[in-house]
Amino acid sequence: MTEQKRHHHHGNLREALITAGLELMEQGGPDALSLRKCAKRAGVSHAAPAHHFNGLVSLQAAIIARGYQKFSASMRRAADQADAAPQAQLNAICAGYIDFARSHTAVFKFMFQPHNNDSQTLDATTQEELDRDSMASYQILRDACAPFEHNDAQGVSTEIMVWSLVHGYAMLFCAPGKTESPSGPIPEFSQILPKLKLKTNITP
Amino acid sequence: MTEQKRHHHHGNLREALITAGLELMEQGGPDALSLRKCAKRAGVSHAAPAHHFNGLVSLQAAIIARGYQKFSASMRRAADQADAAPQAQLNAICAGYIDFARSHTAVFKFMFQPHNNDSQTLDATTQEELDRDSMASYQILRDACAPFEHNDAQGVSTEIMVWSLVHGYAMLFCAPGKTESPSGPIPEFSQILPKLKLKTNITP
DNA sequence: TGGGGTATCTTGACAGTGTCAACATGGAGA
DNA sequence: TCTCCATGTTGACACTGTCAAGATACCCCA
């Protein structure tokens, strides 16, 4: 009776639904995701997910939160394997950013789409997960940009610039196997990242 | 009998459906778009659109093509009002890019999403529209970048860099009324655009 | 000028979707 | 032990895209 007999309670249905949703999304794109298909994959009835997610948008938000976790992991992994110097670290973070976009294209693009969850109420737990995991990802990029200055401007503009650049590159040119833009081969990201100046440590 | 009596033939249903679709999209986001709602708005039965579009994805593609037309117009309008110098022209093109993203956020983001039309067959007319209009938009940005060099690299990397930068900025920070990023106020785009060098006209 | 062909639109049907309500089950705490 | 409630099931509803079959009116050619 340990494994073979199906209990009335699934045990960890929430996790199973998120996992199933990620699989569906990576295979068939965002439109392939449905509550009923996730339920079927998890071996429960079509209405069971309603007890764990406040509707489809909440499941989508939970999938996105899981995406952010993998996203952070990809950037951290790249940074760990690189030299500790600020420029090497920033390059590595961007490489991890782009790696994730290439290897999880569907989820990546879905993460940065306009979602209906703007005015909608998500479950408390999903909302917390989403806030925490997305901020963690952003903080990684932010920290990597912190040592640098850009364009004679102070403060925040460096990370906005780097984020815009790497994000645009990822959105436009990172599909699996894509190597051509409308006007020729796509250069490496390191070729388009402008040279940045290190901040001066001491101010008068 | 000129206007009041409804003919069996609508007259220009294809256009009416695209217009209705654009309205639905701008009001309620991509998920608010449905063939049946467009048909209702155009005053025809639910299956009428099938005679003009090869399914939903073709209507979406036609809406995107229309979006590219407005997109091009926005960039051209900005360029026409600016000085003719290369730097002023490039700044204006980027401003037009961002203006469109801000004023037509839903359609803009939808234009650059992964779509199911990759392996799917669109109507010939819709496919032509989409190719023509998207290439026209890209050509505008391309021309504006042509006079410049970047990062000691030759050839294509300038337009890839500028495109990535402006696109990432638009995707991340251009929602109606959005002025804050996770780490503070969002700077103007001109503040994050690196200084570019003009190409030397003559080569040995 | 007439007649046939065809583009256009309608009606009806079907499977799939999200969501709600009502009910069943079983574990955990009083 | 008894009861409450989290968790899961069944059934229903409106809405969706898509297909098939039939109706209508326009256009072109004899």
Short mmCIF file of C-alpha atoms (C1' of nucleotides) in Angstrom, two decimals:
data_model
loop_
_atom_site.label_atom_id
_atom_site.label_comp_id
_atom_site.label_asym_id
_atom_site.label_seq_id
_atom_site.Cartn_x
_atom_site.Cartn_y
_atom_site.Cartn_z
CA MET A 1 0.00 0.00 0.00
CA THR A 2 3.02 2.23 -0.10
CA GLU A 3 3.07 3.15 -3.77
CA GLN A 4 0.56 1.11 -5.66
CA LYS A 5 -2.67 2.22 -4.11
CA ARG A 6 -3.61 5.73 -5.11
CA HIS A 7 -4.55 7.75 -2.13
CA HIS A 8 -7.33 10.25 -2.28
CA HIS A 9 -4.72 12.90 -1.64
CA HIS A 10 -2.03 13.29 -4.22
CA GLY A 11 0.63 14.34 -1.78
CA ASN A 12 2.23 17.20 -3.65
CA LEU A 13 -0.13 18.17 -6.41
CA ARG A 14 0.99 21.77 -6.58
CA GLU A 15 4.51 20.81 -7.51
CA ALA A 16 3.32 18.16 -9.94
CA LEU A 17 1.15 20.69 -11.75
CA ILE A 18 3.97 23.20 -12.06
CA THR A 19 6.30 20.53 -13.40
CA ALA A 20 3.70 19.34 -15.89
CA GLY A 21 3.06 22.92 -16.95
CA LEU A 22 6.74 23.58 -17.56
CA GLU A 23 6.97 20.49 -19.72
CA LEU A 24 3.92 21.42 -21.76
CA MET A 25 5.22 24.94 -22.25
CA GLU A 26 8.67 23.88 -23.37
CA GLN A 27 7.26 21.36 -25.79
CA GLY A 28 4.38 23.20 -27.39
CA GLY A 29 4.71 26.86 -26.45
CA PRO A 30 2.49 28.92 -24.17
CA ASP A 31 -0.71 27.95 -25.97
CA ALA A 32 -0.10 24.28 -25.24
CA LEU A 33 -0.52 24.96 -21.54
CA SER A 34 -3.92 24.16 -20.09
CA LEU A 35 -5.19 23.38 -16.64
CA ARG A 36 -6.88 20.23 -17.84
CA LYS A 37 -3.79 18.85 -19.51
CA CYS A 38 -1.72 19.51 -16.41
CA ALA A 39 -4.33 17.78 -14.32
CA LYS A 40 -4.30 14.78 -16.63
CA ARG A 41 -0.50 14.59 -16.50
CA ALA A 42 -0.62 14.67 -12.73
CA GLY A 43 -3.25 11.94 -12.70
CA VAL A 44 -6.02 13.96 -11.10
CA SER A 45 -9.40 15.17 -12.24
CA HIS A 46 -9.83 18.30 -14.30
CA ALA A 47 -11.02 20.47 -11.44
CA ALA A 48 -8.42 19.47 -8.88
CA PRO A 49 -6.01 22.31 -9.73
CA ALA A 50 -8.57 24.83 -8.54
CA HIS A 51 -7.71 23.91 -4.95
CA HIS A 52 -4.07 24.93 -5.50
CA PHE A 53 -4.25 27.79 -7.97
CA ASN A 54 -6.63 30.65 -8.22
CA GLY A 55 -7.32 29.97 -11.87
CA LEU A 56 -5.08 29.61 -14.90
CA VAL A 57 -3.22 32.87 -14.42
CA SER A 58 -1.99 31.72 -11.03
CA LEU A 59 -0.61 28.51 -12.47
CA GLN A 60 1.10 30.56 -15.15
CA ALA A 61 2.55 32.83 -12.50
CA ALA A 62 3.85 29.84 -10.56
CA ILE A 63 5.49 28.50 -13.72
CA ILE A 64 7.09 31.87 -14.27
CA ALA A 65 8.40 31.89 -10.72
CA ARG A 66 9.94 28.50 -11.35
CA GLY A 67 11.42 29.94 -14.52
CA TYR A 68 13.06 32.71 -12.54
CA GLN A 69 14.66 30.16 -10.27
CA LYS A 70 16.26 28.38 -13.20
CA PHE A 71 17.15 31.74 -14.69
CA SER A 72 19.03 32.76 -11.54
CA ALA A 73 20.73 29.39 -11.42
CA SER A 74 21.92 29.78 -15.01
CA MET A 75 23.48 33.16 -14.30
CA ARG A 76 25.06 32.05 -11.05
CA ARG A 77 26.50 28.93 -12.65
CA ALA A 78 28.17 31.00 -15.35
CA ALA A 79 29.52 33.48 -12.82
CA ASP A 80 30.97 30.75 -10.62
CA GLN A 81 33.01 29.38 -13.51
CA ALA A 82 34.44 32.77 -14.45
CA ASP A 83 37.25 34.92 -13.13
CA ALA A 84 36.41 37.13 -10.16
CA ALA A 85 37.30 40.38 -11.94
CA PRO A 86 34.29 42.67 -12.43
CA GLN A 87 34.40 42.61 -16.22
CA ALA A 88 34.67 38.82 -16.33
CA GLN A 89 31.81 38.52 -13.88
CA LEU A 90 29.57 40.81 -15.91
CA ASN A 91 30.37 38.94 -19.09
CA ALA A 92 29.56 35.67 -17.39
CA ILE A 93 26.24 36.93 -16.03
CA CYS A 94 25.23 38.06 -19.50
CA ALA A 95 26.31 34.71 -20.94
CA GLY A 96 24.16 32.93 -18.37
CA TYR A 97 21.26 35.24 -19.21
CA ILE A 98 21.57 34.39 -22.89
CA ASP A 99 22.15 30.70 -22.23
CA PHE A 100 18.87 30.50 -20.40
CA ALA A 101 17.04 32.35 -23.17
CA ARG A 102 18.44 29.91 -25.72
CA SER A 103 17.81 26.72 -23.80
CA HIS A 104 14.41 27.65 -22.36
CA THR A 105 13.15 29.97 -25.07
CA ALA A 106 9.45 29.42 -24.58
CA VAL A 107 9.49 29.93 -20.82
CA PHE A 108 11.89 32.86 -21.11
CA LYS A 109 9.67 34.75 -23.50
CA PHE A 110 6.62 33.88 -21.50
CA MET A 111 8.24 35.30 -18.38
CA PHE A 112 8.56 38.73 -19.94
CA GLN A 113 5.19 38.98 -21.60
CA PRO A 114 2.32 41.16 -20.54
CA HIS A 115 0.22 39.01 -18.26
CA ASN A 116 -3.29 39.22 -17.06
CA ASN A 117 -2.12 39.03 -13.49
CA ASP A 118 -1.72 42.79 -13.35
CA SER A 119 -4.99 43.60 -11.70
CA GLN A 120 -5.88 40.04 -10.87
CA THR A 121 -5.46 38.48 -7.50
CA LEU A 122 -3.01 35.61 -7.32
CA ASP A 123 -2.88 33.15 -4.46
CA ALA A 124 -0.75 34.53 -1.67
CA THR A 125 1.87 31.81 -1.97
CA THR A 126 2.20 32.20 -5.73
CA GLN A 127 2.45 35.96 -5.44
CA GLU A 128 5.20 35.62 -2.85
CA GLU A 129 7.14 33.12 -4.94
CA LEU A 130 6.91 35.34 -7.98
CA ASP A 131 8.06 38.48 -6.18
CA ARG A 132 10.91 36.75 -4.42
CA ASP A 133 12.27 34.83 -7.39
CA SER A 134 12.03 37.67 -9.88
CA MET A 135 13.73 40.09 -7.55
CA ALA A 136 16.49 37.55 -6.92
CA SER A 137 17.19 37.31 -10.63
CA TYR A 138 17.27 41.03 -11.02
CA GLN A 139 19.59 41.41 -8.06
CA ILE A 140 22.17 39.17 -9.71
CA LEU A 141 22.34 41.39 -12.75
CA ARG A 142 22.29 44.49 -10.59
CA ASP A 143 25.25 43.33 -8.53
CA ALA A 144 27.25 42.53 -11.63
CA CYS A 145 26.68 46.05 -12.95
CA ALA A 146 27.41 47.79 -9.67
CA PRO A 147 31.17 48.28 -10.21
CA PHE A 148 30.67 50.11 -13.50
CA GLU A 149 29.91 53.53 -14.78
CA HIS A 150 28.39 54.35 -18.10
CA ASN A 151 28.14 57.33 -20.40
CA ASP A 152 29.16 59.90 -17.81
CA ALA A 153 25.84 59.35 -16.09
CA GLN A 154 25.58 58.45 -12.44
CA GLY A 155 23.70 55.88 -10.52
CA VAL A 156 21.17 53.59 -12.03
CA SER A 157 21.66 54.01 -15.72
CA THR A 158 24.37 51.38 -16.08
CA GLU A 159 22.20 48.49 -15.04
CA ILE A 160 19.30 49.81 -17.08
CA MET A 161 21.59 49.98 -20.10
CA VAL A 162 23.08 46.52 -19.64
CA TRP A 163 19.72 44.98 -18.86
CA SER A 164 18.10 46.55 -21.91
CA LEU A 165 20.94 45.42 -24.12
CA VAL A 166 21.12 41.82 -22.98
CA HIS A 167 17.37 41.50 -22.80
CA GLY A 168 16.82 42.89 -26.27
CA TYR A 169 19.52 40.63 -27.65
CA ALA A 170 17.97 37.63 -25.95
CA MET A 171 14.45 38.44 -27.11
CA LEU A 172 15.40 39.17 -30.69
CA PHE A 173 18.11 36.69 -31.46
CA CYS A 174 17.89 33.77 -29.05
CA ALA A 175 15.82 31.03 -30.58
CA PRO A 176 17.12 27.49 -30.61
CA GLY A 177 19.46 27.17 -33.57
CA LYS A 178 19.03 30.77 -34.71
CA THR A 179 22.23 32.24 -36.11
CA GLU A 180 20.96 34.71 -38.70
CA SER A 181 19.42 38.15 -38.36
CA PRO A 182 17.62 39.94 -41.21
CA SER A 183 20.95 41.43 -42.22
CA GLY A 184 23.48 38.67 -41.65
CA PRO A 185 25.02 36.46 -39.01
CA ILE A 186 24.36 37.33 -35.38
CA PRO A 187 27.49 38.46 -33.55
CA GLU A 188 28.40 37.22 -30.10
CA PHE A 189 26.95 39.29 -27.31
CA SER A 190 30.42 40.25 -26.12
CA GLN A 191 30.89 42.08 -29.42
CA ILE A 192 27.99 44.43 -28.85
CA LEU A 193 28.51 45.14 -25.15
CA PRO A 194 30.08 48.60 -24.95
CA LYS A 195 33.22 49.03 -22.94
CA LEU A 196 32.41 50.22 -19.45
CA LYS A 197 34.52 52.20 -17.02
CA LEU A 198 35.08 51.07 -13.46
CA LYS A 199 33.72 53.46 -10.90
CA THR A 200 36.28 55.47 -9.01
CA ASN A 201 36.28 54.08 -5.52
CA ILE A 202 36.73 57.27 -3.58
CA THR A 203 34.76 60.46 -3.93
CA PRO A 204 35.92 63.78 -2.41
CA MET B 1 -30.80 50.74 -50.08
CA THR B 2 -27.42 52.34 -50.08
CA GLU B 3 -26.47 51.94 -46.45
CA GLN B 4 -29.40 50.69 -44.47
CA LYS B 5 -30.06 47.33 -46.04
CA ARG B 6 -27.39 44.84 -45.13
CA HIS B 7 -26.10 43.08 -48.17
CA HIS B 8 -25.18 39.46 -48.06
CA HIS B 9 -21.64 40.50 -48.82
CA HIS B 10 -20.00 42.66 -46.24
CA GLY B 11 -17.85 44.54 -48.72
CA ASN B 12 -14.58 44.63 -46.91
CA LEU B 13 -14.76 42.07 -44.16
CA ARG B 14 -11.05 41.38 -44.04
CA GLU B 15 -10.27 44.96 -43.11
CA ALA B 16 -13.15 45.11 -40.66
CA LEU B 17 -11.88 41.99 -38.88
CA ILE B 18 -8.35 43.35 -38.59
CA THR B 19 -9.63 46.64 -37.22
CA ALA B 20 -11.86 44.88 -34.72
CA GLY B 21 -8.98 42.65 -33.70
CA LEU B 22 -6.67 45.60 -33.12
CA GLU B 23 -9.30 47.23 -30.91
CA LEU B 24 -9.86 44.07 -28.88
CA MET B 25 -6.12 43.61 -28.44
CA GLU B 26 -5.46 47.16 -27.31
CA GLN B 27 -8.34 47.06 -24.87
CA GLY B 28 -8.00 43.65 -23.26
CA GLY B 29 -4.63 42.25 -24.25
CA PRO B 30 -3.82 39.34 -26.55
CA ASP B 31 -6.15 36.95 -24.75
CA ALA B 32 -9.12 39.19 -25.45
CA LEU B 33 -8.75 38.51 -29.15
CA SER B 34 -11.04 35.85 -30.57
CA LEU B 35 -12.35 35.11 -34.02
CA ARG B 36 -15.92 35.04 -32.78
CA LYS B 37 -15.70 38.43 -31.09
CA CYS B 38 -14.18 39.97 -34.19
CA ALA B 39 -16.96 38.48 -36.27
CA LYS B 40 -19.58 39.87 -33.92
CA ARG B 41 -18.01 43.33 -34.05
CA ALA B 42 -18.04 43.21 -37.82
CA GLY B 43 -21.67 42.12 -37.82
CA VAL B 44 -21.17 38.73 -39.43
CA SER B 45 -21.64 35.18 -38.31
CA HIS B 46 -19.04 33.33 -36.29
CA ALA B 47 -17.69 31.31 -39.19
CA ALA B 48 -17.39 34.12 -41.72
CA PRO B 49 -13.74 34.92 -40.89
CA ALA B 50 -12.71 31.49 -42.11
CA HIS B 51 -13.18 32.72 -45.69
CA HIS B 52 -10.59 35.45 -45.18
CA PHE B 53 -8.12 33.96 -42.74
CA ASN B 54 -6.67 30.52 -42.52
CA GLY B 55 -7.56 30.20 -38.85
CA LEU B 56 -6.81 32.34 -35.83
CA VAL B 57 -3.07 32.49 -36.35
CA SER B 58 -3.55 34.13 -39.72
CA LEU B 59 -5.76 36.83 -38.25
CA GLN B 60 -3.12 37.38 -35.59
CA ALA B 61 -0.46 37.63 -38.28
CA ALA B 62 -2.53 40.18 -40.19
CA ILE B 63 -2.94 42.23 -37.01
CA ILE B 64 0.81 42.09 -36.49
CA ALA B 65 1.40 43.25 -40.06
CA ARG B 66 -0.89 46.20 -39.40
CA GLY B 67 1.08 46.84 -36.24
CA TYR B 68 4.30 47.00 -38.25
CA GLN B 69 2.75 49.60 -40.51
CA LYS B 70 1.94 51.84 -37.56
CA PHE B 71 5.35 51.08 -36.11
CA SER B 72 7.10 52.26 -39.26
CA ALA B 73 4.90 55.34 -39.37
CA SER B 74 5.82 56.21 -35.80
CA MET B 75 9.53 56.03 -36.52
CA ARG B 76 9.24 57.95 -39.78
CA ARG B 77 7.16 60.66 -38.16
CA ALA B 78 9.78 61.18 -35.48
CA ALA B 79 12.59 61.23 -38.03
CA ASP B 80 10.82 63.78 -40.21
CA GLN B 81 10.57 66.22 -37.33
CA ALA B 82 14.24 65.91 -36.42
CA ASP B 83 17.43 67.41 -37.74
CA ALA B 84 18.97 65.63 -40.72
CA ALA B 85 22.29 64.95 -38.97
CA PRO B 86 22.95 61.20 -38.48
CA GLN B 87 22.96 61.35 -34.69
CA ALA B 88 19.73 63.33 -34.56
CA GLN B 89 18.12 60.93 -37.00
CA LEU B 90 19.13 57.90 -34.99
CA ASN B 91 17.88 59.47 -31.78
CA ALA B 92 14.57 60.25 -33.45
CA ILE B 93 14.16 56.75 -34.83
CA CYS B 94 14.72 55.31 -31.36
CA ALA B 95 12.26 57.82 -29.90
CA GLY B 96 9.67 56.73 -32.46
CA TYR B 97 10.39 53.10 -31.61
CA ILE B 98 9.79 53.77 -27.94
CA ASP B 99 6.79 55.99 -28.57
CA PHE B 100 5.08 53.16 -30.39
CA ALA B 101 5.90 50.70 -27.63
CA ARG B 102 4.40 53.06 -25.07
CA SER B 103 1.25 53.98 -26.96
CA HIS B 104 0.50 50.51 -28.41
CA THR B 105 2.01 48.34 -25.70
CA ALA B 106 -0.18 45.30 -26.18
CA VAL B 107 0.26 45.12 -29.94
CA PHE B 108 3.96 45.89 -29.68
CA LYS B 109 4.64 43.04 -27.30
CA PHE B 110 2.45 40.73 -29.29
CA MET B 111 4.43 41.53 -32.43
CA PHE B 112 7.63 40.23 -30.89
CA GLN B 113 6.31 37.12 -29.23
CA PRO B 114 6.92 33.57 -30.32
CA HIS B 115 4.04 32.71 -32.58
CA ASN B 116 2.57 29.49 -33.81
CA ASN B 117 2.92 30.63 -37.38
CA ASP B 118 6.42 29.24 -37.57
CA SER B 119 5.61 25.96 -39.19
CA GLN B 120 2.04 26.82 -40.01
CA THR B 121 0.80 27.94 -43.35
CA LEU B 122 -0.62 31.43 -43.50
CA ASP B 123 -2.77 32.71 -46.35
CA ALA B 124 -0.59 33.96 -49.14
CA THR B 125 -1.80 37.55 -48.79
CA THR B 126 -1.26 37.65 -45.04
CA GLN B 127 2.18 36.12 -45.36
CA GLU B 128 3.14 38.73 -47.96
CA GLU B 129 1.84 41.59 -45.83
CA LEU B 130 3.74 40.35 -42.82
CA ASP B 131 7.03 39.93 -44.65
CA ARG B 132 6.80 43.26 -46.40
CA ASP B 133 5.76 45.33 -43.41
CA SER B 134 8.18 43.79 -40.93
CA MET B 135 11.10 44.19 -43.30
CA ALA B 136 10.13 47.81 -43.91
CA SER B 137 10.27 48.54 -40.18
CA TYR B 138 13.61 46.87 -39.83
CA GLN B 139 14.98 48.76 -42.81
CA ILE B 140 14.21 52.08 -41.15
CA LEU B 141 16.29 51.21 -38.11
CA ARG B 142 18.99 49.74 -40.30
CA ASP B 143 19.33 52.89 -42.37
CA ALA B 144 19.55 55.03 -39.26
CA CYS B 145 22.43 52.89 -37.96
CA ALA B 146 24.28 52.74 -41.25
CA PRO B 147 26.47 55.84 -40.74
CA PHE B 148 27.89 54.58 -37.46
CA GLU B 149 30.58 52.31 -36.18
CA HIS B 150 30.65 50.61 -32.85
CA ASN B 151 33.17 49.02 -30.56
CA ASP B 152 35.92 48.74 -33.19
CA ALA B 153 33.90 46.02 -34.89
CA GLN B 154 32.94 46.20 -38.51
CA GLY B 155 29.77 45.70 -40.39
CA VAL B 156 26.58 44.53 -38.86
CA SER B 157 27.20 44.79 -35.17
CA THR B 158 26.12 48.40 -34.83
CA GLU B 159 22.53 47.80 -35.86
CA ILE B 160 22.39 44.63 -33.79
CA MET B 161 23.62 46.57 -30.79
CA VAL B 162 21.22 49.50 -31.25
CA TRP B 163 18.31 47.22 -32.02
CA SER B 164 18.98 45.07 -28.97
CA LEU B 165 19.29 48.11 -26.75
CA VAL B 166 16.19 49.95 -27.88
CA HIS B 167 14.16 46.75 -28.05
CA GLY B 168 15.16 45.64 -24.58
CA TYR B 169 14.41 49.08 -23.21
CA ALA B 170 11.03 49.09 -24.89
CA MET B 171 10.14 45.60 -23.70
CA LEU B 172 11.23 46.10 -20.13
CA PHE B 173 10.28 49.66 -19.37
CA CYS B 174 7.58 50.78 -21.76
CA ALA B 175 4.21 50.21 -20.23
CA PRO B 176 1.65 53.00 -20.18
CA GLY B 177 2.46 55.23 -17.24
CA LYS B 178 5.47 53.20 -16.11
CA THR B 179 8.25 55.38 -14.74
CA GLU B 180 9.89 53.11 -12.16
CA SER B 181 12.23 50.17 -12.49
CA PRO B 182 12.99 47.74 -9.64
CA SER B 183 15.84 50.03 -8.64
CA GLY B 184 14.56 53.53 -9.20
CA PRO B 185 13.29 55.92 -11.85
CA ILE B 186 13.74 54.93 -15.48
CA PRO B 187 16.17 57.17 -17.33
CA GLU B 188 15.49 58.54 -20.79
CA PHE B 189 16.64 56.29 -23.57
CA SER B 190 19.10 58.92 -24.79
CA GLN B 191 20.95 58.51 -21.49
CA ILE B 192 21.69 54.85 -22.05
CA LEU B 193 22.55 54.97 -25.75
CA PRO B 194 26.34 54.78 -25.98
CA LYS B 195 28.17 57.34 -28.01
CA LEU B 196 28.83 56.06 -31.51
CA LYS B 197 31.53 57.03 -33.97
CA LEU B 198 30.77 58.03 -37.52
CA LYS B 199 32.25 55.74 -40.10
CA THR B 200 35.20 57.07 -42.02
CA ASN B 201 33.95 57.74 -45.51
CA ILE B 202 36.95 56.64 -47.49
CA THR B 203 38.85 53.41 -47.21
CA PRO B 204 42.26 52.89 -48.85
"C1'" DT C 1 -29.01 39.42 -72.11
"C1'" DG C 2 -29.00 35.54 -69.84
"C1'" DG C 3 -26.82 31.54 -67.14
"C1'" DG C 4 -23.53 29.22 -64.65
"C1'" DG C 5 -19.65 29.36 -61.57
"C1'" DT C 6 -17.68 31.03 -57.52
"C1'" DA C 7 -16.61 33.97 -53.74
"C1'" DT C 8 -18.86 35.04 -49.66
"C1'" DC C 9 -21.74 34.33 -45.73
"C1'" DT C 10 -24.95 31.34 -42.54
"C1'" DT C 11 -26.25 27.54 -39.77
"C1'" DG C 12 -25.13 23.63 -37.18
"C1'" DA C 13 -22.15 20.60 -34.96
"C1'" DC C 14 -18.03 18.93 -32.26
"C1'" DA C 15 -14.14 18.70 -29.14
"C1'" DG C 16 -11.53 21.35 -26.03
"C1'" DT C 17 -11.10 25.11 -22.63
"C1'" DG C 18 -11.68 27.70 -17.76
"C1'" DT C 19 -14.65 28.02 -14.07
"C1'" DC C 20 -18.26 27.19 -10.82
"C1'" DA C 21 -21.27 24.34 -7.62
"C1'" DA C 22 -22.27 20.24 -5.17
"C1'" DC C 23 -20.62 16.26 -3.28
"C1'" DA C 24 -17.11 12.62 -1.44
"C1'" DT C 25 -13.13 11.37 1.17
"C1'" DG C 26 -9.89 11.01 4.62
"C1'" DG C 27 -6.40 13.00 7.74
"C1'" DA C 28 -5.44 15.91 11.77
"C1'" DG C 29 -6.52 18.07 15.82
"C1'" DA C 30 -9.90 18.89 19.88
"C1'" DT D 1 -13.70 9.31 19.24
"C1'" DC D 2 -15.74 12.93 16.73
"C1'" DT D 3 -15.68 16.71 13.98
"C1'" DC D 4 -13.75 20.10 10.77
"C1'" DC D 5 -11.56 21.12 6.66
"C1'" DA D 6 -8.11 20.52 3.11
"C1'" DT D 7 -8.16 17.94 -0.92
"C1'" DG D 8 -10.15 15.58 -4.74
"C1'" DT D 9 -14.34 14.11 -7.94
"C1'" DT D 10 -18.31 14.67 -10.86
"C1'" DG D 11 -21.22 17.39 -13.55
"C1'" DA D 12 -22.55 21.41 -15.77
"C1'" DC D 13 -22.13 25.87 -18.35
"C1'" DA D 14 -20.50 29.31 -21.54
"C1'" DC D 15 -17.02 30.22 -24.64
"C1'" DT D 16 -13.48 29.02 -28.02
"C1'" DG D 17 -11.53 27.35 -32.93
"C1'" DT D 18 -12.65 24.56 -36.66
"C1'" DC D 19 -15.06 21.82 -39.94
"C1'" DA D 20 -19.08 20.49 -43.13
"C1'" DA D 21 -23.14 21.60 -45.66
"C1'" DG D 22 -26.21 24.72 -47.44
"C1'" DA D 23 -27.80 29.56 -48.96
"C1'" DT D 24 -27.02 33.87 -51.40
"C1'" DA D 25 -25.53 37.28 -54.64
"C1'" DC D 26 -22.06 38.95 -57.61
"C1'" DC D 27 -19.22 38.55 -61.87
"C1'" DC D 28 -17.79 36.91 -66.14
"C1'" DC D 29 -18.53 34.70 -70.37
"C1'" DA D 30 -21.53 32.70 -74.04
#
